[in-house]
Amino acid sequence: MTSVIKVNLPQQSYEIAIASGGLDKLGEYMASLKLGTKVLVVSNPTVFQHYGEEALNSIKSAGFDVTTCILPDGESYKNLESIEKIYNAALENRLERSSTMVALGGGVIGDMTGFAAATWLRGINFVQVPTTLLAMVDSSIGGKTGVNHPKGKNLIGAFYQPQFVLIDPEVLQTLPVREFRAGMAEVIKYGVIWDAKFFAEMEASPRLDEMNCISPELLNTILMSSCQAKADVVGKDEREAGLRAILNYGHTIGHAVESLTGYTQVIHGEAVGIGMVAAGHIAAELRMWTLEDTQRQNALIAKTGLPTKLPNGLNIEAIIDSLQLDKKVKAGKVRFVLPTQMGVVTVTDQVSGDAIRKVLQAMGN
Ligand code: NAD
Ligand code: GLY
């Protein structure tokens, strides 16, 4: 069965198809989009060894002329050097304006392929085939593309929407459990910021810590509700003029934790989970959110097996200092997304350093 969610945008609307076993039909889906004949599949060795052949066969069978660009695996390769490799492959294979780049991988491959597609020949077609849970529910949707600068994450980039997103949940079978849990942080985020009913559905599941402990029905709900939430928010505010900022729930403290631990000790989703715990406690401290809902959120995060405490040895003053470097700082004031009730958040810059300090001290190990 295929479920379709539409991302409605003024310039370019597109569909997200969620289809178990859908990778096999990637070429068919692409053929229905009336794309040019040349296709460049961008991936990494980890993902390509599992799914490369199936994706290439499907694209070829649909009549496309397909080549590949395989980049090294990891966030440390999310840089302009990798983009140059994609450009070189595009040049060698004579990609044209009507050609298509396909991102087959997690958020790192998706963000880089999108940026290369946005800039090659001033913009060519782009299809997302996300293979991590995080990429399925978050990074493949909404058009944020880019790479890291040596001095900061995602500093170079463009808003550039894909023509199509294909989610095949079967590929999650090979995803390491740590990456699955990291994706669950973004999933829980949607429950807290947008969809209280979805939050309660996850609460009802006895386990959430491994994919194979989740019922197929709940996995479908997780993908559908998360993608719908992201599509709703992006459809209302594509360029983050206002509402889209709520997607950064948990990311303020999260980014600080991620960067201070070198992006490897604590991975993005884990840092977001820690950041959501901190934001929930800050909201409770400011009497904006009930203690009961704070505890419900934290219990759900803990049920996925994600950390809910700060990593050992992380200096709290260093976290507070690094908040000033956050992309969300406006006029020197740190902006926090804070919950007010389950499914509803607000953005505020009225959080004192003392309130942050008190919460972080309580979250230390
Ligand atoms: P990732 O892309 O690094 O993937 C994690 C690991 O899982 C990698 O080693 C990858 O090779 C492996 N992998 C991927 N799919 C697999 C599969 N099916 N089976 C086995 N292994 C698999 O990490 P991620 O969490 O997907 O993405 C993180 C990136 O996404 C960050 O760079 C972050 O900045 C970005 N991001 C972007 C947005 C956005 O809106 N554009 C949103 C959130 C995060
Ligand atoms: N992941 C945040 C956003 O897409 O805006």
mmCIF file of N, CA and C in Angstrom, residues 162-250:
data_model
loop_
_atom_site.group_PDB
_atom_site.id
_atom_site.type_symbol
_atom_site.label_atom_id
_atom_site.label_comp_id
_atom_site.label_asym_id
_atom_site.label_seq_id
_atom_site.Cartn_x
_atom_site.Cartn_y
_atom_site.Cartn_z
ATOM 1 N N PRO A 162 12.697 19.352 -3.208
ATOM 2 C CA PRO A 162 12.754 18.208 -4.137
ATOM 3 C C PRO A 162 11.494 18.146 -4.996
ATOM 4 N N GLN A 163 11.574 17.354 -6.069
ATOM 5 C CA GLN A 163 10.389 17.117 -6.910
ATOM 6 C C GLN A 163 9.514 16.040 -6.277
ATOM 7 N N PHE A 164 10.156 15.204 -5.446
ATOM 8 C CA PHE A 164 9.464 14.022 -4.946
ATOM 9 C C PHE A 164 10.286 13.423 -3.805
ATOM 10 N N VAL A 165 9.581 12.843 -2.831
ATOM 11 C CA VAL A 165 10.262 12.128 -1.739
ATOM 12 C C VAL A 165 9.688 10.708 -1.698
ATOM 13 N N LEU A 166 10.567 9.722 -1.749
ATOM 14 C CA LEU A 166 10.108 8.328 -1.660
ATOM 15 C C LEU A 166 10.617 7.706 -0.362
ATOM 16 N N ILE A 167 9.678 7.327 0.493
ATOM 17 C CA ILE A 167 10.030 6.675 1.757
ATOM 18 C C ILE A 167 9.666 5.197 1.664
ATOM 19 N N ASP A 168 10.685 4.349 1.744
ATOM 20 C CA ASP A 168 10.446 2.904 1.794
ATOM 21 C C ASP A 168 10.848 2.417 3.193
ATOM 22 N N PRO A 169 9.880 2.185 4.072
ATOM 23 C CA PRO A 169 10.213 1.821 5.463
ATOM 24 C C PRO A 169 11.039 0.545 5.575
ATOM 25 N N GLU A 170 10.996 -0.304 4.535
ATOM 26 C CA GLU A 170 11.776 -1.563 4.574
ATOM 27 C C GLU A 170 13.263 -1.306 4.785
ATOM 28 N N VAL A 171 13.760 -0.181 4.285
ATOM 29 C CA VAL A 171 15.210 0.064 4.374
ATOM 30 C C VAL A 171 15.651 0.317 5.820
ATOM 31 N N LEU A 172 14.684 0.579 6.698
ATOM 32 C CA LEU A 172 15.046 0.802 8.105
ATOM 33 C C LEU A 172 15.530 -0.488 8.775
ATOM 34 N N GLN A 173 15.274 -1.641 8.140
ATOM 35 C CA GLN A 173 15.714 -2.921 8.704
ATOM 36 C C GLN A 173 17.226 -2.961 8.934
ATOM 37 N N THR A 174 17.981 -2.248 8.106
ATOM 38 C CA THR A 174 19.443 -2.300 8.248
ATOM 39 C C THR A 174 20.005 -1.110 9.037
ATOM 40 N N LEU A 175 19.122 -0.209 9.449
ATOM 41 C CA LEU A 175 19.600 0.993 10.150
ATOM 42 C C LEU A 175 20.075 0.626 11.556
ATOM 43 N N PRO A 176 21.292 1.058 11.946
ATOM 44 C CA PRO A 176 21.749 0.763 13.314
ATOM 45 C C PRO A 176 20.771 1.333 14.349
ATOM 46 N N VAL A 177 20.627 0.608 15.461
ATOM 47 C CA VAL A 177 19.627 0.981 16.463
ATOM 48 C C VAL A 177 19.862 2.398 16.999
ATOM 49 N N ARG A 178 21.124 2.773 17.126
ATOM 50 C CA ARG A 178 21.408 4.129 17.636
ATOM 51 C C ARG A 178 20.828 5.196 16.692
ATOM 52 N N GLU A 179 20.927 4.947 15.379
ATOM 53 C CA GLU A 179 20.392 5.901 14.394
ATOM 54 C C GLU A 179 18.865 5.892 14.422
ATOM 55 N N PHE A 180 18.279 4.711 14.649
ATOM 56 C CA PHE A 180 16.820 4.645 14.754
ATOM 57 C C PHE A 180 16.342 5.503 15.923
ATOM 58 N N ARG A 181 16.996 5.363 17.060
ATOM 59 C CA ARG A 181 16.605 6.131 18.249
ATOM 60 C C ARG A 181 16.776 7.640 18.010
ATOM 61 N N ALA A 182 17.862 7.986 17.332
ATOM 62 C CA ALA A 182 18.098 9.408 17.036
ATOM 63 C C ALA A 182 16.931 9.970 16.216
ATOM 64 N N GLY A 183 16.442 9.186 15.277
ATOM 65 C CA GLY A 183 15.285 9.620 14.485
ATOM 66 C C GLY A 183 14.042 9.764 15.341
ATOM 67 N N MET A 184 13.915 8.902 16.349
ATOM 68 C CA MET A 184 12.739 8.970 17.225
ATOM 69 C C MET A 184 12.671 10.297 17.989
ATOM 70 N N ALA A 185 13.816 10.926 18.215
ATOM 71 C CA ALA A 185 13.794 12.229 18.898
ATOM 72 C C ALA A 185 12.989 13.233 18.058
ATOM 73 N N GLU A 186 13.249 13.246 16.736
ATOM 74 C CA GLU A 186 12.522 14.194 15.871
ATOM 75 C C GLU A 186 11.049 13.793 15.779
ATOM 76 N N VAL A 187 10.784 12.489 15.842
ATOM 77 C CA VAL A 187 9.397 12.009 15.793
ATOM 78 C C VAL A 187 8.628 12.515 17.021
ATOM 79 N N ILE A 188 9.226 12.339 18.195
ATOM 80 C CA ILE A 188 8.568 12.788 19.433
ATOM 81 C C ILE A 188 8.381 14.308 19.402
ATOM 82 N N LYS A 189 9.357 14.975 18.797
ATOM 83 C CA LYS A 189 9.248 16.437 18.653
ATOM 84 C C LYS A 189 7.913 16.831 18.020
ATOM 85 N N TYR A 190 7.523 16.126 16.941
ATOM 86 C CA TYR A 190 6.262 16.495 16.272
ATOM 87 C C TYR A 190 5.066 16.320 17.198
ATOM 88 N N GLY A 191 5.118 15.285 18.057
ATOM 89 C CA GLY A 191 4.024 15.093 19.010
ATOM 90 C C GLY A 191 3.915 16.280 19.951
ATOM 91 N N VAL A 192 5.066 16.743 20.439
ATOM 92 C CA VAL A 192 5.059 17.826 21.430
ATOM 93 C C VAL A 192 4.690 19.167 20.787
ATOM 94 N N ILE A 193 5.209 19.419 19.593
ATOM 95 C CA ILE A 193 4.984 20.764 19.020
ATOM 96 C C ILE A 193 3.685 20.882 18.223
ATOM 97 N N TRP A 194 3.115 19.725 17.770
ATOM 98 C CA TRP A 194 2.078 19.855 16.737
ATOM 99 C C TRP A 194 0.885 18.929 16.908
ATOM 100 N N ASP A 195 1.094 17.750 17.515
ATOM 101 C CA ASP A 195 0.066 16.721 17.380
ATOM 102 C C ASP A 195 -0.030 15.893 18.680
ATOM 103 N N ALA A 196 -0.884 16.378 19.601
ATOM 104 C CA ALA A 196 -1.013 15.725 20.918
ATOM 105 C C ALA A 196 -1.573 14.308 20.786
ATOM 106 N N LYS A 197 -2.441 14.078 19.789
ATOM 107 C CA LYS A 197 -3.038 12.747 19.623
ATOM 108 C C LYS A 197 -1.942 11.750 19.234
ATOM 109 N N PHE A 198 -1.075 12.184 18.340
ATOM 110 C CA PHE A 198 0.047 11.342 17.898
ATOM 111 C C PHE A 198 0.956 11.027 19.086
ATOM 112 N N PHE A 199 1.182 12.038 19.931
ATOM 113 C CA PHE A 199 2.010 11.820 21.120
ATOM 114 C C PHE A 199 1.408 10.694 21.967
ATOM 115 N N ALA A 200 0.094 10.763 22.180
ATOM 116 C CA ALA A 200 -0.592 9.759 23.016
ATOM 117 C C ALA A 200 -0.519 8.378 22.361
ATOM 118 N N GLU A 201 -0.564 8.323 21.031
ATOM 119 C CA GLU A 201 -0.460 7.017 20.345
ATOM 120 C C GLU A 201 0.902 6.376 20.622
ATOM 121 N N MET A 202 1.928 7.192 20.637
ATOM 122 C CA MET A 202 3.269 6.645 20.941
ATOM 123 C C MET A 202 3.365 6.233 22.402
ATOM 124 N N GLU A 203 2.736 7.016 23.269
ATOM 125 C CA GLU A 203 2.742 6.661 24.701
ATOM 126 C C GLU A 203 2.132 5.285 24.938
ATOM 127 N N ALA A 204 1.148 4.940 24.108
ATOM 128 C CA ALA A 204 0.426 3.675 24.303
ATOM 129 C C ALA A 204 1.248 2.457 23.890
ATOM 130 N N SER A 205 2.339 2.668 23.156
ATOM 131 C CA SER A 205 3.145 1.529 22.718
ATOM 132 C C SER A 205 4.036 1.044 23.864
ATOM 133 N N PRO A 206 4.048 -0.266 24.154
ATOM 134 C CA PRO A 206 4.868 -0.745 25.273
ATOM 135 C C PRO A 206 6.357 -0.463 25.076
ATOM 136 N N ARG A 207 6.826 -0.557 23.830
ATOM 137 C CA ARG A 207 8.249 -0.281 23.588
ATOM 138 C C ARG A 207 8.418 0.624 22.366
ATOM 139 N N LEU A 208 9.486 1.423 22.401
ATOM 140 C CA LEU A 208 9.789 2.295 21.254
ATOM 141 C C LEU A 208 11.278 2.282 20.937
ATOM 142 N N ASP A 209 12.036 1.440 21.617
ATOM 143 C CA ASP A 209 13.495 1.549 21.549
ATOM 144 C C ASP A 209 14.123 0.817 20.373
ATOM 145 N N GLU A 210 13.382 -0.032 19.694
ATOM 146 C CA GLU A 210 13.930 -0.705 18.504
ATOM 147 C C GLU A 210 12.834 -0.829 17.476
ATOM 148 N N MET A 211 13.233 -0.760 16.220
ATOM 149 C CA MET A 211 12.218 -0.779 15.187
ATOM 150 C C MET A 211 11.370 -2.044 15.225
ATOM 151 N N ASN A 212 12.023 -3.174 15.484
ATOM 152 C CA ASN A 212 11.289 -4.433 15.429
ATOM 153 C C ASN A 212 10.369 -4.648 16.623
ATOM 154 N N CYS A 213 10.409 -3.737 17.605
ATOM 155 C CA CYS A 213 9.486 -3.825 18.744
ATOM 156 C C CYS A 213 8.272 -2.926 18.528
ATOM 157 N N ILE A 214 8.229 -2.266 17.390
ATOM 158 C CA ILE A 214 7.118 -1.355 17.104
ATOM 159 C C ILE A 214 6.207 -2.052 16.104
ATOM 160 N N SER A 215 4.915 -1.980 16.325
ATOM 161 C CA SER A 215 3.996 -2.652 15.394
ATOM 162 C C SER A 215 4.059 -1.956 14.029
ATOM 163 N N PRO A 216 3.795 -2.714 12.937
ATOM 164 C CA PRO A 216 3.794 -2.086 11.618
ATOM 165 C C PRO A 216 2.793 -0.927 11.541
ATOM 166 N N GLU A 217 1.676 -1.056 12.278
ATOM 167 C CA GLU A 217 0.664 0.022 12.258
ATOM 168 C C GLU A 217 1.239 1.286 12.902
ATOM 169 N N LEU A 218 1.945 1.087 14.055
ATOM 170 C CA LEU A 218 2.500 2.276 14.708
ATOM 171 C C LEU A 218 3.623 2.876 13.858
ATOM 172 N N LEU A 219 4.440 2.021 13.220
ATOM 173 C CA LEU A 219 5.506 2.569 12.366
ATOM 174 C C LEU A 219 4.891 3.410 11.243
ATOM 175 N N ASN A 220 3.793 2.925 10.696
ATOM 176 C CA ASN A 220 3.116 3.680 9.646
ATOM 177 C C ASN A 220 2.601 5.019 10.197
ATOM 178 N N THR A 221 2.013 4.977 11.411
ATOM 179 C CA THR A 221 1.529 6.213 12.037
ATOM 180 C C THR A 221 2.697 7.173 12.291
ATOM 181 N N ILE A 222 3.821 6.608 12.739
ATOM 182 C CA ILE A 222 4.999 7.445 13.021
ATOM 183 C C ILE A 222 5.429 8.186 11.748
ATOM 184 N N LEU A 223 5.493 7.459 10.647
ATOM 185 C CA LEU A 223 5.938 8.081 9.393
ATOM 186 C C LEU A 223 4.885 9.068 8.876
ATOM 187 N N MET A 224 3.633 8.630 8.881
ATOM 188 C CA MET A 224 2.561 9.482 8.330
ATOM 189 C C MET A 224 2.393 10.767 9.156
ATOM 190 N N SER A 225 2.279 10.616 10.475
ATOM 191 C CA SER A 225 2.004 11.795 11.317
ATOM 192 C C SER A 225 3.189 12.757 11.309
ATOM 193 N N SER A 226 4.414 12.198 11.324
ATOM 194 C CA SER A 226 5.589 13.072 11.334
ATOM 195 C C SER A 226 5.697 13.832 10.008
ATOM 196 N N CYS A 227 5.555 13.108 8.897
ATOM 197 C CA CYS A 227 5.671 13.772 7.586
ATOM 198 C C CYS A 227 4.545 14.788 7.401
ATOM 199 N N GLN A 228 3.343 14.438 7.902
ATOM 200 C CA GLN A 228 2.217 15.380 7.778
ATOM 201 C C GLN A 228 2.505 16.652 8.578
ATOM 202 N N ALA A 229 3.035 16.470 9.796
ATOM 203 C CA ALA A 229 3.352 17.642 10.627
ATOM 204 C C ALA A 229 4.376 18.524 9.920
ATOM 205 N N LYS A 230 5.420 17.889 9.380
ATOM 206 C CA LYS A 230 6.456 18.690 8.713
ATOM 207 C C LYS A 230 5.875 19.378 7.480
ATOM 208 N N ALA A 231 5.063 18.641 6.711
ATOM 209 C CA ALA A 231 4.468 19.226 5.502
ATOM 210 C C ALA A 231 3.552 20.395 5.866
ATOM 211 N N ASP A 232 2.776 20.244 6.945
ATOM 212 C CA ASP A 232 1.874 21.327 7.378
ATOM 213 C C ASP A 232 2.667 22.596 7.703
ATOM 214 N N VAL A 233 3.718 22.407 8.496
ATOM 215 C CA VAL A 233 4.480 23.572 8.966
ATOM 216 C C VAL A 233 5.200 24.233 7.781
ATOM 217 N N VAL A 234 5.863 23.426 6.952
ATOM 218 C CA VAL A 234 6.607 23.983 5.816
ATOM 219 C C VAL A 234 5.631 24.633 4.817
ATOM 220 N N GLY A 235 4.451 24.023 4.662
ATOM 221 C CA GLY A 235 3.437 24.582 3.751
ATOM 222 C C GLY A 235 2.965 25.957 4.204
ATOM 223 N N LYS A 236 3.035 26.207 5.495
ATOM 224 C CA LYS A 236 2.585 27.505 6.018
ATOM 225 C C LYS A 236 3.720 28.526 6.047
ATOM 226 N N ASP A 237 4.960 28.048 6.083
ATOM 227 C CA ASP A 237 6.092 28.972 6.241
ATOM 228 C C ASP A 237 7.367 28.344 5.669
ATOM 229 N N GLU A 238 7.468 28.375 4.352
ATOM 230 C CA GLU A 238 8.573 27.669 3.679
ATOM 231 C C GLU A 238 9.948 28.199 4.097
ATOM 232 N N ARG A 239 10.062 29.526 4.211
ATOM 233 C CA ARG A 239 11.392 30.129 4.410
ATOM 234 C C ARG A 239 11.692 30.532 5.849
ATOM 235 N N GLU A 240 10.967 29.956 6.786
ATOM 236 C CA GLU A 240 11.182 30.223 8.209
ATOM 237 C C GLU A 240 11.080 31.704 8.558
ATOM 238 N N ALA A 241 9.990 32.335 8.060
ATOM 239 C CA ALA A 241 9.741 33.721 8.450
ATOM 240 C C ALA A 241 9.144 33.760 9.856
ATOM 241 N N GLY A 242 8.532 32.680 10.288
ATOM 242 C CA GLY A 242 7.910 32.656 11.617
ATOM 243 C C GLY A 242 7.689 31.238 12.085
ATOM 244 N N LEU A 243 6.519 30.684 11.709
ATOM 245 C CA LEU A 243 6.087 29.384 12.246
ATOM 246 C C LEU A 243 7.138 28.286 12.167
ATOM 247 N N ARG A 244 7.870 28.195 11.050
ATOM 248 C CA ARG A 244 8.796 27.067 10.852
ATOM 249 C C ARG A 244 9.814 26.952 11.987
ATOM 250 N N ALA A 245 10.049 28.087 12.671
ATOM 251 C CA ALA A 245 11.005 28.051 13.791
ATOM 252 C C ALA A 245 10.609 27.028 14.850
ATOM 253 N N ILE A 246 9.336 26.660 14.912
ATOM 254 C CA ILE A 246 8.928 25.696 15.955
ATOM 255 C C ILE A 246 9.559 24.322 15.725
ATOM 256 N N LEU A 247 9.992 24.069 14.473
ATOM 257 C CA LEU A 247 10.664 22.786 14.190
ATOM 258 C C LEU A 247 12.008 22.708 14.897
ATOM 259 N N ASN A 248 12.453 23.857 15.411
ATOM 260 C CA ASN A 248 13.732 23.869 16.126
ATOM 261 C C ASN A 248 13.552 23.545 17.604
ATOM 262 N N TYR A 249 12.393 23.040 17.978
ATOM 263 C CA TYR A 249 12.182 22.639 19.372
ATOM 264 C C TYR A 249 13.271 21.629 19.789
ATOM 265 N N GLY A 250 13.906 21.910 20.902
ATOM 266 C CA GLY A 250 14.962 21.016 21.399
ATOM 267 C C GLY A 250 16.313 21.267 20.755
#
